[in-house]
Amino acid sequence: MNDVCYPTTTGLISIEQARASMRTAILPVSEVERIGIEHAHGRILATRVRSAIAIPPQRNAAMDGYAFNGHALPPADDASTATLTIVGTAWAGQPFDGELKPGECVRILTGAVVPDTADSVIAQEQVERHDGNITFPRSLPLFKNIRPAGSDVALDEVLIDAPQKLGARHLALLASAGIGHIDVYRRLKIAFFSTGDELVDVTQTLKTGQIYDSNRYLLSGLLHAPNHVVTDLGIVADQPERLERLLSDAATHHDVIISTGGVSVGDADFVKQTLARCGKLDFWQLAIKPGKPLTFGRIGECWFIGLPGNPVAVWVTYEQFVKPALQQLAGAAATQKLRLPARCLDTLRKTAGRQEYQRGILQQSADGSLSVKRAGGQDSHQMQAASRANCLIVLDVDCQGIEIGESVWVEPLSTEL
Ligand code: AMP
Ligand code: MG
């Protein structure tokens, strides 16, 4: 763990410093469990997997047609034809068990094992069939349409290296090698809660001064993943004693606690002090907008991430800090966010001092060029604009605004909901 990095009154921790500090501090979980691949989507493969078979296991036909020995055809000029006698059928799953001699062919279906003495499969559209024979032009290319054994994966080849987050294609690959069980890292136990005396749940009626708690629904959606076990701890009042009890208790049986609100400098912001009392504060206050009061630390063995209160700040800091931190803790390989240059169609206001993530709508024109416009209001409570956005426009610390037509960096959002 690095030394605690408190910002000075004039300075804020840079995004890079904060990321580096989290990267150095967080060690991946080490516990591994063996599970069936039917439960493995979205889990993190912990042990490299090799294939105990060649895929495909035998040579097979790439299309429906006829298999024969091309080398055994009599030499001929381009204008002539070849005629072969059909002596049987090779079905997918039911190989031809006879002997295939020169001058003969077998009817073969896609995926069927190619008889040993055959070296060519000719497509059924390319032959004429009559009285148990086929005829085709001698000029057709031979030695085609056979998938060699092991042409996808060789025997003992590494199928998937670890760590790897498993998607549908990985599961198909494992299944094709006959691997039904694999080792994955255990799930992360994550708890989250909202702080704020003004918050009420959507099930209740608002009184003057109250607002609905949207952050818990935001976090619940963001945290939804096959390798997370998520606990919603509800809304917690702005009372240091209750906060401390909750944190100390939740820390004993979770890997990570995430809170929202109460990390700023207001009179009702108790999260940071409470963390410092019952755990350890690693950093607070970053040069980022939205999300400046982000707080990171730990309570015993449990990581603590205090997100700001405003929903847009919660979302942006989740994307920028929480997601990579959880990936690392889960044992997954680090991923780099895709950044693209796009022409800005709006004027963007900004003052120097913090890196900004403005909410944008990225579009691509017919010639492939990218442009971006503001998704709407850029205040950190304006969730409607955030909900319309399909990218974040990244404006660096020193940037003092963008004029129409200038190029900006954008980070497209995941297209998954
Ligand atoms: P705070 O940092 O606790 O002062 O919160 C900053 C702003 O975010 C305030 O306007 C809060 O009312 C608002 N806020 C805090 N938590 C939530 C929440 N869970 N849902 C919606 N808004 C919130
Ligand atoms: Mg608050």
CSV table of C-alpha atoms in Angstrom, one decimal, residues 4-19 21-22 262-266 269 271-273 275 281-297 304-308 317 321 353-355 397:
chain,number,residue,atom,x,y,z
A,4,VAL,CA,-1.8,7.9,2.4
A,5,CYS,CA,-2.1,10.6,-0.2
A,6,TYR,CA,-4.0,13.6,1.1
A,7,PRO,CA,-4.4,16.5,-1.3
A,8,THR,CA,-3.1,19.8,-0.2
A,9,THR,CA,-5.5,22.7,0.0
A,10,THR,CA,-4.3,23.9,-3.4
A,11,GLY,CA,-3.8,20.5,-5.1
A,12,LEU,CA,-6.0,17.6,-6.1
A,13,ILE,CA,-4.8,14.0,-6.7
A,14,SER,CA,-4.5,13.4,-10.4
A,15,ILE,CA,-6.6,10.6,-12.0
A,16,GLU,CA,-3.4,8.8,-12.9
A,17,GLN,CA,-2.1,9.0,-9.3
A,18,ALA,CA,-5.4,7.7,-8.0
A,19,ARG,CA,-5.5,4.8,-10.5
A,21,SER,CA,-2.6,3.9,-6.1
A,22,MET,CA,-5.5,1.6,-6.5
A,262,GLY,CA,-21.4,12.3,2.4
A,263,VAL,CA,-17.8,12.5,1.1
A,264,SER,CA,-17.7,16.2,0.4
A,265,VAL,CA,-16.9,19.0,2.9
A,266,GLY,CA,-20.4,19.9,4.1
A,269,ASP,CA,-20.6,14.7,5.2
A,271,VAL,CA,-18.1,9.3,5.5
A,272,LYS,CA,-14.5,10.2,5.2
A,273,GLN,CA,-14.0,10.9,8.9
A,275,LEU,CA,-13.6,5.7,7.4
A,281,LEU,CA,-8.2,6.5,4.3
A,282,ASP,CA,-5.9,6.2,1.3
A,283,PHE,CA,-6.9,9.1,-0.9
A,284,TRP,CA,-9.6,11.7,-1.2
A,285,GLN,CA,-10.3,14.5,-3.7
A,286,LEU,CA,-9.3,14.0,-7.3
A,287,ALA,CA,-8.8,16.4,-10.2
A,288,ILE,CA,-11.9,15.0,-11.9
A,289,LYS,CA,-15.3,16.5,-12.9
A,290,PRO,CA,-17.7,15.2,-12.0
A,291,GLY,CA,-16.6,13.2,-9.0
A,292,LYS,CA,-14.0,15.3,-7.1
A,293,PRO,CA,-14.7,14.0,-3.6
A,294,LEU,CA,-14.1,10.3,-4.5
A,295,THR,CA,-12.7,8.5,-1.4
A,296,PHE,CA,-10.7,5.3,-1.3
A,297,GLY,CA,-9.5,3.2,1.6
A,304,PHE,CA,-14.0,0.9,0.8
A,305,ILE,CA,-14.9,3.3,-2.1
A,306,GLY,CA,-16.9,6.4,-1.2
A,307,LEU,CA,-18.5,7.8,-4.3
A,308,PRO,CA,-19.9,11.3,-4.5
A,317,THR,CA,-16.5,7.6,-11.1
A,321,PHE,CA,-12.4,3.8,-10.9
A,353,GLY,CA,-7.9,22.4,-13.2
A,354,ARG,CA,-9.8,19.1,-13.5
A,355,GLN,CA,-10.1,16.4,-16.1
A,397,VAL,CA,-7.0,19.1,-17.0
